[in-house]
Short mmCIF file of C-alpha atoms in Angstrom, two decimals:
data_model
loop_
_atom_site.label_atom_id
_atom_site.label_comp_id
_atom_site.label_asym_id
_atom_site.label_seq_id
_atom_site.Cartn_x
_atom_site.Cartn_y
_atom_site.Cartn_z
CA MET A 1 -50.54 211.74 -79.04
CA LYS A 2 -53.69 209.60 -79.38
CA SER A 3 -56.25 210.08 -76.46
CA LEU A 4 -57.32 207.53 -74.25
CA GLU A 5 -60.73 206.56 -75.80
CA ARG A 6 -58.78 205.95 -78.87
CA PHE A 7 -57.07 203.69 -78.02
CA MET A 8 -59.19 201.91 -75.63
CA GLU A 9 -61.48 201.40 -78.48
CA GLU A 10 -57.97 200.08 -80.86
CA ILE A 11 -56.89 197.45 -77.96
CA ALA A 12 -60.66 195.81 -77.44
CA PRO A 13 -60.50 193.15 -79.89
CA ASP A 14 -56.60 192.29 -78.66
CA LEU A 15 -57.74 191.67 -75.21
CA THR A 16 -61.39 189.73 -76.13
CA ALA A 17 -58.76 187.46 -78.65
CA PHE A 18 -56.23 186.98 -75.52
CA ARG A 19 -58.92 186.24 -73.37
CA ARG A 20 -60.21 183.21 -75.28
CA THR A 21 -56.83 182.02 -75.82
CA LEU A 22 -56.09 181.79 -72.56
CA HIS A 23 -59.65 181.03 -71.47
CA GLN A 24 -58.93 177.42 -74.26
CA LYS A 25 -55.99 176.67 -72.27
CA PRO A 26 -56.17 176.50 -68.83
CA GLU A 27 -53.79 175.61 -66.14
CA LEU A 28 -53.56 175.09 -62.80
CA GLY A 29 -51.60 176.50 -60.24
CA PHE A 30 -47.33 176.45 -60.19
CA THR A 31 -48.17 174.76 -63.92
CA GLU A 32 -49.22 177.87 -65.64
CA TYR A 33 -46.01 177.09 -68.21
CA VAL A 34 -47.72 177.82 -71.80
CA THR A 35 -49.76 180.64 -70.31
CA THR A 36 -46.42 182.56 -69.00
CA TYR A 37 -44.71 181.85 -72.17
CA ARG A 38 -47.54 183.60 -74.18
CA LEU A 39 -47.64 186.11 -71.55
CA GLY A 40 -43.97 186.98 -71.77
CA LYS A 41 -43.38 186.86 -75.35
CA GLU A 42 -46.07 189.61 -75.69
CA LEU A 43 -44.40 191.86 -72.94
CA MET A 44 -41.06 191.30 -74.38
CA ASN A 45 -42.80 192.58 -77.62
CA LEU A 46 -43.61 195.43 -75.89
CA GLY A 47 -40.53 196.34 -74.42
CA PHE A 48 -40.56 194.95 -70.70
CA THR A 49 -37.88 193.33 -69.43
CA VAL A 50 -39.14 189.98 -67.79
CA HIS A 51 -38.25 187.96 -64.82
CA LEU A 52 -39.00 184.37 -65.33
CA GLY A 53 -38.72 181.52 -63.04
CA LYS A 54 -36.64 181.45 -59.60
CA ASP A 55 -35.80 185.50 -60.72
CA ALA A 56 -39.67 186.18 -60.27
CA LEU A 57 -40.44 184.35 -57.17
CA GLU A 58 -38.55 182.98 -54.14
CA SER A 59 -38.61 179.07 -54.47
CA SER A 60 -39.13 177.62 -51.06
CA ASP A 61 -42.15 179.88 -49.93
CA ARG A 62 -44.45 178.45 -52.61
CA MET A 63 -47.03 176.40 -50.79
CA GLY A 64 -49.19 173.66 -52.12
CA LEU A 65 -46.41 172.66 -54.25
CA PRO A 66 -48.16 169.52 -56.84
CA SER A 67 -45.80 166.70 -57.09
CA LYS A 68 -42.75 166.02 -58.94
CA THR A 69 -44.21 163.20 -61.44
CA TYR A 70 -47.38 165.81 -61.81
CA LEU A 71 -45.01 168.80 -62.92
CA GLN A 72 -42.67 166.68 -64.96
CA LEU A 73 -46.21 165.84 -67.07
CA GLU A 74 -46.72 169.72 -66.67
CA GLU A 75 -43.59 170.68 -68.25
CA GLU A 76 -43.80 167.70 -71.28
CA ARG A 77 -47.49 168.92 -72.49
CA ALA A 78 -46.26 172.56 -72.69
CA ARG A 79 -43.03 171.70 -74.39
CA LEU A 80 -46.05 169.67 -76.84
CA GLU A 81 -47.75 172.95 -77.05
CA GLY A 82 -44.32 174.92 -78.35
CA VAL A 83 -42.86 176.39 -75.18
CA GLU A 84 -39.15 177.40 -75.90
CA GLU A 85 -36.69 175.15 -74.32
CA SER A 86 -34.96 177.91 -72.75
CA TRP A 87 -37.69 179.33 -70.81
CA LEU A 88 -39.08 175.76 -70.14
CA ASN A 89 -35.57 175.28 -68.19
CA LYS A 90 -36.40 178.17 -66.00
CA MET A 91 -39.85 177.50 -65.29
CA ARG A 92 -39.02 173.78 -64.12
CA GLY A 93 -40.38 172.40 -61.49
CA GLY A 94 -43.39 174.91 -60.85
CA HIS A 95 -41.39 178.20 -61.20
CA THR A 96 -44.13 179.51 -63.21
CA GLY A 97 -45.17 182.91 -63.52
CA LEU A 98 -43.51 186.18 -64.11
CA VAL A 99 -42.24 189.90 -63.37
CA ALA A 100 -42.32 192.32 -65.78
CA THR A 101 -40.77 195.73 -65.36
CA LEU A 102 -40.33 198.72 -67.01
CA ASP A 103 -38.88 202.31 -66.52
CA THR A 104 -40.17 205.62 -68.04
CA GLY A 105 -35.75 207.31 -67.11
CA GLN A 106 -37.99 210.04 -65.36
CA PRO A 107 -38.02 210.55 -61.89
CA GLY A 108 -40.96 209.55 -60.64
CA PRO A 109 -43.11 206.89 -58.26
CA HIS A 110 -42.84 203.41 -58.63
CA MET A 111 -46.28 201.73 -59.83
CA ALA A 112 -46.71 197.78 -59.32
CA PHE A 113 -50.02 196.02 -60.34
CA ARG A 114 -50.83 191.98 -59.63
CA PHE A 115 -52.67 190.10 -62.35
CA ASP A 116 -53.59 186.56 -61.09
CA ILE A 117 -52.90 183.96 -64.11
CA ASP A 118 -54.20 180.25 -63.10
CA ALA A 119 -57.21 178.37 -63.28
CA LEU A 120 -59.36 175.78 -61.33
CA PRO A 121 -60.00 171.51 -61.09
CA ILE A 122 -63.21 172.21 -62.78
CA ARG A 123 -65.13 170.37 -65.99
CA GLU A 124 -66.00 173.40 -67.81
CA SER A 125 -69.97 173.39 -69.16
CA VAL A 126 -70.65 172.66 -72.95
CA ASP A 127 -74.56 173.97 -72.40
CA PRO A 128 -74.68 175.76 -75.69
CA ASP A 129 -76.84 178.57 -72.91
CA HIS A 130 -72.54 179.10 -71.84
CA PHE A 131 -71.39 181.74 -73.79
CA PRO A 132 -67.89 180.21 -74.30
CA ALA A 133 -69.29 177.24 -75.84
CA ARG A 134 -71.65 179.19 -78.14
CA GLU A 135 -68.95 181.12 -79.35
CA ASP A 136 -66.10 178.24 -79.67
CA PHE A 137 -63.82 178.96 -76.93
CA THR A 138 -64.45 176.08 -73.70
CA SER A 139 -61.96 175.17 -72.60
CA SER A 140 -59.44 172.19 -74.66
CA ARG A 141 -58.28 170.31 -71.22
CA ASP A 142 -60.84 168.07 -69.52
CA GLY A 143 -61.32 168.95 -65.85
CA VAL A 144 -59.58 172.28 -65.63
CA MET A 145 -60.85 175.57 -66.33
CA HIS A 146 -60.79 179.09 -66.00
CA ALA A 147 -63.70 179.69 -63.74
CA CYS A 148 -62.84 182.42 -62.03
CA GLY A 149 -62.10 185.17 -64.66
CA HIS A 150 -58.03 184.74 -63.99
CA ASP A 151 -58.31 184.86 -68.15
CA GLY A 152 -59.63 188.50 -68.16
CA HIS A 153 -57.42 188.95 -65.75
CA ALA A 154 -53.85 188.38 -67.43
CA ALA A 155 -55.82 189.68 -70.62
CA ILE A 156 -56.50 193.19 -68.33
CA GLY A 157 -52.93 192.76 -67.29
CA LEU A 158 -51.62 192.81 -70.86
CA GLY A 159 -53.92 195.69 -71.67
CA VAL A 160 -51.98 197.80 -68.75
CA ALA A 161 -48.77 196.77 -70.21
CA THR A 162 -49.85 197.87 -74.15
CA PHE A 163 -50.92 201.38 -72.88
CA LEU A 164 -47.81 202.11 -70.76
CA THR A 165 -45.52 201.30 -73.71
CA GLN A 166 -47.83 203.78 -75.77
CA TYR A 167 -47.94 206.33 -73.37
CA LYS A 168 -44.29 205.86 -71.78
CA ASP A 169 -43.14 209.30 -72.86
CA GLN A 170 -45.92 210.94 -70.65
CA LEU A 171 -45.44 209.18 -67.85
CA SER A 172 -42.78 209.43 -65.20
CA GLY A 173 -41.69 206.90 -62.37
CA LYS A 174 -41.11 203.05 -62.42
CA PHE A 175 -43.31 200.11 -63.35
CA THR A 176 -43.93 196.56 -62.25
CA LEU A 177 -46.79 194.30 -63.35
CA LEU A 178 -46.84 191.16 -61.04
CA PHE A 179 -48.64 188.29 -63.61
CA GLN A 180 -48.88 185.81 -59.97
CA PRO A 181 -49.17 182.01 -60.43
CA ALA A 182 -51.25 179.97 -57.75
CA GLU A 183 -53.61 182.39 -56.49
CA GLU A 184 -56.14 179.88 -56.30
CA GLY A 185 -55.37 177.88 -52.28
CA GLY A 186 -53.30 181.47 -51.52
CA ARG A 187 -50.00 179.54 -52.64
CA GLY A 188 -48.41 182.38 -54.91
CA ALA A 189 -48.51 185.98 -53.71
CA LYS A 190 -46.15 185.22 -51.07
CA ALA A 191 -43.43 184.08 -52.89
CA MET A 192 -43.44 186.85 -54.89
CA VAL A 193 -43.09 189.51 -51.99
CA LYS A 194 -40.76 187.57 -50.61
CA LYS A 195 -38.48 187.91 -53.79
CA GLY A 196 -38.83 191.79 -53.47
CA TRP A 197 -40.49 192.44 -55.55
CA LEU A 198 -42.78 195.18 -53.87
CA HIS A 199 -39.58 196.91 -52.09
CA GLN A 200 -40.26 201.01 -52.25
CA VAL A 201 -43.31 200.79 -54.01
CA ASP A 202 -45.00 203.91 -53.77
CA TYR A 203 -48.29 202.81 -55.56
CA PHE A 204 -49.64 199.40 -55.87
CA ALA A 205 -53.42 198.30 -57.34
CA SER A 206 -54.64 194.49 -58.55
CA GLY A 207 -58.56 193.76 -58.70
CA HIS A 208 -60.84 191.19 -59.54
CA ILE A 209 -63.58 190.66 -62.60
CA GLY A 210 -67.29 189.87 -60.81
CA ILE A 211 -67.42 188.73 -56.95
CA ARG A 212 -71.35 189.94 -57.27
CA ASN A 213 -73.84 190.00 -59.58
CA THR A 214 -73.34 193.78 -60.75
CA LYS A 215 -73.65 195.78 -63.48
CA LEU A 216 -70.86 196.35 -66.34
CA GLY A 217 -68.97 199.58 -66.01
CA HIS A 218 -69.16 199.85 -61.93
CA VAL A 219 -66.29 199.87 -60.50
CA TYR A 220 -65.56 199.58 -56.61
CA ALA A 221 -62.22 201.31 -56.07
CA THR A 222 -61.52 199.28 -52.78
CA THR A 223 -62.67 196.25 -50.86
CA ASN A 224 -62.90 194.89 -47.38
CA SER A 225 -63.47 192.15 -45.65
CA PHE A 226 -60.64 189.55 -46.75
CA LEU A 227 -61.20 186.96 -44.87
CA ALA A 228 -57.84 185.30 -43.32
CA SER A 229 -57.28 181.51 -44.58
CA SER A 230 -55.71 178.17 -44.38
CA LYS A 231 -55.77 175.45 -46.98
CA ILE A 232 -54.81 171.90 -45.34
CA ASN A 233 -54.37 168.55 -46.64
CA VAL A 234 -54.95 165.36 -44.65
CA THR A 235 -53.86 161.84 -44.74
CA TYR A 236 -54.97 159.25 -42.87
CA LYS A 237 -52.24 156.33 -43.05
CA GLY A 238 -54.58 153.05 -41.80
CA LYS A 239 -53.90 149.50 -42.06
CA ALA A 240 -55.88 147.13 -44.86
CA ALA A 241 -57.50 144.14 -43.68
CA HIS A 242 -60.14 141.31 -44.70
CA ALA A 243 -63.98 143.10 -43.59
CA GLY A 244 -65.42 139.66 -43.39
CA LEU A 245 -62.50 136.83 -42.18
CA GLU A 246 -60.28 139.58 -39.83
CA PRO A 247 -61.76 142.98 -39.24
CA GLU A 248 -59.78 143.11 -36.18
CA LYS A 249 -56.70 143.02 -37.85
CA GLY A 250 -57.51 146.47 -39.40
CA LYS A 251 -56.96 150.05 -38.82
CA ASN A 252 -59.62 152.18 -40.64
CA ALA A 253 -58.47 155.14 -41.96
CA LEU A 254 -61.61 155.95 -43.55
CA LEU A 255 -63.73 156.13 -40.63
CA ALA A 256 -60.99 158.48 -39.25
CA ALA A 257 -61.56 161.25 -41.96
CA ALA A 258 -65.36 160.38 -41.58
CA ALA A 259 -65.35 161.51 -38.22
CA ALA A 260 -62.89 164.00 -38.53
CA SER A 261 -65.15 166.10 -41.55
CA LEU A 262 -68.29 165.71 -38.72
CA HIS A 263 -66.06 167.26 -35.78
CA LEU A 264 -64.89 170.04 -37.40
CA TYR A 265 -68.09 171.75 -38.11
CA THR A 266 -68.63 171.80 -34.33
CA ILE A 267 -65.94 174.54 -33.76
CA PRO A 268 -67.69 177.10 -31.81
CA ARG A 269 -67.77 180.01 -33.83
CA HIS A 270 -65.53 182.98 -32.38
CA SER A 271 -67.29 186.11 -30.92
CA ASP A 272 -64.98 188.53 -32.29
CA GLY A 273 -65.81 187.93 -36.31
CA ALA A 274 -67.20 185.92 -39.01
CA SER A 275 -65.30 182.35 -38.94
CA ARG A 276 -65.59 179.84 -41.57
CA ILE A 277 -64.65 175.60 -42.06
CA ASN A 278 -65.47 173.95 -45.10
CA VAL A 279 -64.36 169.85 -45.96
CA GLY A 280 -64.61 169.93 -49.39
CA LYS A 281 -62.84 166.67 -50.41
CA LEU A 282 -63.07 163.15 -49.20
CA GLN A 283 -61.21 159.92 -50.50
CA ALA A 284 -60.80 156.97 -48.91
CA GLY A 285 -60.50 152.66 -49.50
CA ALA A 286 -60.45 150.63 -51.97
CA GLY A 287 -63.61 148.31 -52.16
CA ARG A 288 -66.90 147.95 -49.99
CA ASN A 289 -65.24 144.31 -48.50
CA ILE A 290 -62.05 145.83 -47.54
CA ILE A 291 -61.29 147.99 -44.12
CA ALA A 292 -59.69 151.26 -45.50
CA ASP A 293 -56.07 151.65 -45.25
CA GLU A 294 -55.74 155.05 -46.51
CA ALA A 295 -58.04 158.53 -46.73
CA HIS A 296 -57.52 161.87 -47.95
CA LEU A 297 -58.64 165.22 -46.97
CA GLU A 298 -58.83 168.53 -48.52
CA MET A 299 -60.75 171.42 -46.04
CA GLU A 300 -60.33 175.42 -45.50
CA THR A 301 -60.81 177.70 -42.92
CA ARG A 302 -61.36 181.06 -42.74
CA GLY A 303 -61.36 183.79 -40.24
CA GLU A 304 -62.39 187.96 -40.19
CA THR A 305 -59.07 188.28 -39.32
CA THR A 306 -55.67 186.54 -39.17
CA ALA A 307 -56.14 186.24 -35.50
CA ILE A 308 -59.58 184.37 -35.60
CA ASN A 309 -58.40 181.87 -38.76
CA GLN A 310 -55.58 181.08 -36.54
CA TYR A 311 -57.73 180.19 -33.96
CA MET A 312 -60.00 178.30 -36.44
CA LEU A 313 -57.26 176.14 -37.59
CA ASN A 314 -55.53 175.80 -34.68
CA GLU A 315 -59.07 173.88 -33.16
CA ALA A 316 -58.97 172.40 -36.55
CA LEU A 317 -55.80 170.63 -36.38
CA ARG A 318 -56.25 169.15 -32.68
CA ILE A 319 -59.55 167.42 -34.13
CA LEU A 320 -57.79 166.46 -37.07
CA ARG A 321 -55.48 164.79 -34.43
CA ALA A 322 -57.74 163.64 -32.03
CA SER A 323 -59.61 161.73 -34.98
CA GLY A 324 -56.34 159.74 -35.87
CA GLU A 325 -55.44 158.85 -32.56
CA LEU A 326 -59.42 157.67 -31.67
CA TYR A 327 -59.18 155.18 -35.08
CA GLY A 328 -55.67 154.29 -34.04
CA VAL A 329 -54.52 156.10 -37.69
CA GLU A 330 -51.24 157.85 -38.25
CA THR A 331 -52.37 161.61 -39.07
CA VAL A 332 -50.31 163.22 -41.69
CA ILE A 333 -51.18 166.94 -42.09
CA ASP A 334 -49.71 169.34 -44.61
CA VAL A 335 -51.00 173.34 -44.94
CA VAL A 336 -50.59 174.01 -48.97
CA GLY A 337 -51.86 177.58 -48.61
CA ASP A 338 -52.88 180.71 -46.38
CA THR A 339 -54.04 184.14 -46.95
CA VAL A 340 -54.00 187.12 -44.12
CA GLU A 341 -56.30 189.77 -43.39
CA ALA A 342 -55.41 193.40 -45.06
CA GLU A 343 -57.50 196.71 -45.48
CA CYS A 344 -56.97 199.02 -48.41
CA ASN A 345 -56.23 202.38 -48.36
CA ARG A 346 -58.93 205.26 -48.66
CA ASP A 347 -56.95 207.27 -50.87
CA TRP A 348 -57.95 205.25 -53.90
CA ILE A 349 -61.95 206.58 -53.87
CA GLN A 350 -61.14 210.11 -54.61
CA TRP A 351 -58.56 209.61 -57.18
CA LEU A 352 -60.67 206.86 -58.70
CA ASN A 353 -63.38 209.56 -58.77
CA GLU A 354 -61.50 211.87 -60.16
CA ALA A 355 -59.59 209.69 -63.26
CA ALA A 356 -63.25 208.23 -64.03
CA GLU A 357 -65.25 211.79 -64.86
CA ALA A 358 -63.51 212.07 -68.18
CA SER A 359 -64.61 207.75 -68.78
CA PRO A 360 -66.96 206.97 -70.94
CA PHE A 361 -66.69 203.15 -69.87
CA ILE A 362 -67.04 203.33 -66.19
CA SER A 363 -70.42 204.60 -65.31
CA GLU A 364 -70.26 204.79 -61.64
CA VAL A 365 -67.19 204.35 -58.65
CA HIS A 366 -68.34 202.67 -55.53
CA ASP A 367 -66.09 203.25 -52.48
CA VAL A 368 -66.22 200.26 -51.18
CA LEU A 369 -67.16 196.45 -51.62
CA SER A 370 -67.33 193.71 -49.11
CA LEU A 371 -65.22 190.81 -50.48
CA LYS A 372 -66.47 188.42 -47.75
CA ALA A 373 -63.70 185.89 -49.34
CA SER A 374 -59.92 184.87 -49.35
CA GLU A 375 -57.27 186.58 -51.85
CA ASP A 376 -53.55 186.24 -50.94
CA VAL A 377 -53.10 189.35 -53.13
CA THR A 378 -53.12 190.53 -49.01
CA TYR A 379 -49.46 189.72 -48.79
CA MET A 380 -48.76 191.92 -51.21
CA ILE A 381 -50.57 195.10 -50.01
CA ASN A 382 -50.03 194.31 -46.60
CA GLU A 383 -46.25 194.72 -47.37
CA VAL A 384 -46.53 197.98 -49.82
CA GLN A 385 -48.29 199.71 -46.80
CA LYS A 386 -45.24 198.28 -44.45
CA GLN A 387 -43.23 200.70 -45.95
CA GLY A 388 -45.53 203.32 -46.76
CA GLY A 389 -46.86 203.03 -50.27
CA SER A 390 -50.71 203.18 -50.87
CA ALA A 391 -52.34 199.85 -52.30
CA THR A 392 -56.21 198.98 -53.61
CA PHE A 393 -57.94 196.02 -54.19
CA MET A 394 -60.96 196.99 -56.91
CA VAL A 395 -63.78 195.02 -58.32
CA PHE A 396 -64.94 195.37 -61.93
CA GLY A 397 -68.52 194.88 -62.45
CA THR A 398 -70.44 192.61 -64.79
CA GLU A 399 -73.45 190.51 -64.87
CA LEU A 400 -72.97 186.95 -63.43
CA LYS A 401 -75.16 184.39 -64.55
CA ASN A 402 -73.27 181.71 -62.59
CA GLY A 403 -71.20 182.44 -59.51
CA HIS A 404 -67.22 182.44 -59.47
CA HIS A 405 -65.73 178.17 -59.40
CA HIS A 406 -69.30 177.36 -60.91
CA HIS A 407 -68.50 174.75 -64.41
CA ALA A 408 -70.37 177.81 -66.49
CA PHE A 409 -68.89 180.29 -64.73
CA ASP A 410 -68.54 183.27 -67.26
CA PHE A 411 -67.93 187.23 -67.70
CA GLU A 412 -69.34 190.40 -69.79
CA GLU A 413 -66.11 190.34 -72.23
CA GLY A 414 -66.83 194.40 -72.20
CA VAL A 415 -65.36 194.78 -68.71
CA LEU A 416 -62.21 194.14 -69.70
CA GLN A 417 -62.16 197.40 -71.37
CA VAL A 418 -63.56 198.98 -68.03
CA ALA A 419 -60.54 197.34 -66.23
CA VAL A 420 -57.83 198.57 -68.64
CA ASP A 421 -59.39 201.79 -68.58
CA ALA A 422 -59.70 201.95 -65.12
CA PHE A 423 -56.03 200.77 -64.28
CA ALA A 424 -54.69 203.48 -67.25
CA ARG A 425 -56.45 206.71 -65.88
CA LEU A 426 -55.54 205.95 -62.27
CA ILE A 427 -51.49 205.33 -64.00
CA LEU A 428 -51.97 209.11 -65.41
CA LYS A 429 -53.38 210.49 -62.04
CA ARG A 430 -50.36 209.50 -60.11
CA SER A 431 -47.20 209.39 -62.19
CA HIS A 432 -46.93 212.70 -62.53
CA LEU A 433 -47.94 213.07 -65.54
CA LYS A 434 -46.23 215.91 -68.33
CA GLU A 435 -49.43 216.21 -70.86
CA GLU A 436 -53.04 215.96 -70.72
CA VAL A 437 -54.58 212.87 -72.50
CA THR A 438 -56.96 211.47 -70.65
CA ARG A 439 -60.07 212.68 -72.86
#
C-alpha cells in the first residue's frame, strides 16, 4: 500500500484540474445539473453507489426553489452542455446534488462527510491580478461565480472519495459522501437530512476553505458561533396610476418597500446575544411618472441562537406586514431559507492533533474558529449528535486577498491537498485501521 504522502502528491494535479473545471461552470442552488453529473460520473468510476434526484433529498423540504421557468431553462442549458438525458430526468425540477456510498464489507463505524457545490449570483472579475483570470479559468457564465470556495469543496470531496477507494482494503465500516446543493441561503441541507442519510452515523465531518485570512497549512478542528438565520423574500403589490394626472388612485408599493427597509433596522438588539438584519436587494417601479404597483425585497435575519433569530424574524415579519398596511398594499412574504445553531464535538480537536502529527501538509492545528456567520451544515451536525454520533465543521486556512462573496474571491489551491489530507487522516484515525499507512 502506497504511503499517504505519495497518494497526496499524485492526486494534487487532479484536485486542481477538477476545481478549475467546476470554477468555469458555476451553477446556482438547485440548478447544479452539470456539477452533479460530473461528480456522479467520477464517483461511479471510483466504485461508489450514487443516489440521485429524489433518492438523494426530500423534495418537499427544499427551500427557496427557483421558478419552474428558470429551472426549465437551466435544464436545457445542462442538456446542451452534455448531461445525459437519463441523469437529467432524475434531476428535473431542481433535484440536484447527490449522495455517494461505499461499504468496505468489514464491521466498523459509519462515517459521513458533506461537501457543498453551489455558486453565487456574482459577476466574476476579469482583472489580470485575479488569479483565475490570469490562469484563464474564470466563470464562463456571466453573473454566476464560485465566490465562496464551493468549487474547491467539491474537488476536496472527490479527493476524499479517491482516497476511500484506494485505501478501502485498509478500512472498515461504511462511508457516505453528501454533495449538497443550495447551501447559499440555507436551502439544501435540511432536505438531505430529512431523506435519512444521517441515520446511525457515528462520525460526521464537513469543512470550509478560508472564512478568515489565515495561513495555508493551518486547520481549525472545530467551529463555533454558528448564527441561526432566516432568508425572506417579500413582494408588495399595489396599484399603478399616473403620477401627475391621478396620483390619488395609486397604491405605492415602492414606498411600502422603502419604509420597511428603513424600519427593519430599528429592531432592538437582543440582550442574550448577537443579532443581525440585512436588506440586500430592493427592486420597485417602472418609471418616474408611474406610481409603483409592485416592489420586491430580499432580506435576512440572524441570531447567535435559534431563539434570538426567531425573535428577529418575528419582529421583521411584523414590520413587513405593518409597512404594507401603512400604504394600503398587499404583502406577500416567503421564507426561502433558514439555518439553526449548532456546536461541534470537541473530541475532534484531539483526533486531528494526533492525526496531523505525521502530515507534511498540516503545519498547525487550532482548536476552534469563531464563524460568526450562518451555515446549513448545522442541520446535519444536530442530526448526527441527536443520535449519539460525533460531528465537526473544520476550517482550512488560506490567504484571502478578497473576502467571500467578493467578485475577485479566490484561494490558494494548495489548500485542496491540506483538506483532503486532514479528512484522510481522520478517517484512518476513526475507522479501525488494520495496518499503519499514515507515514
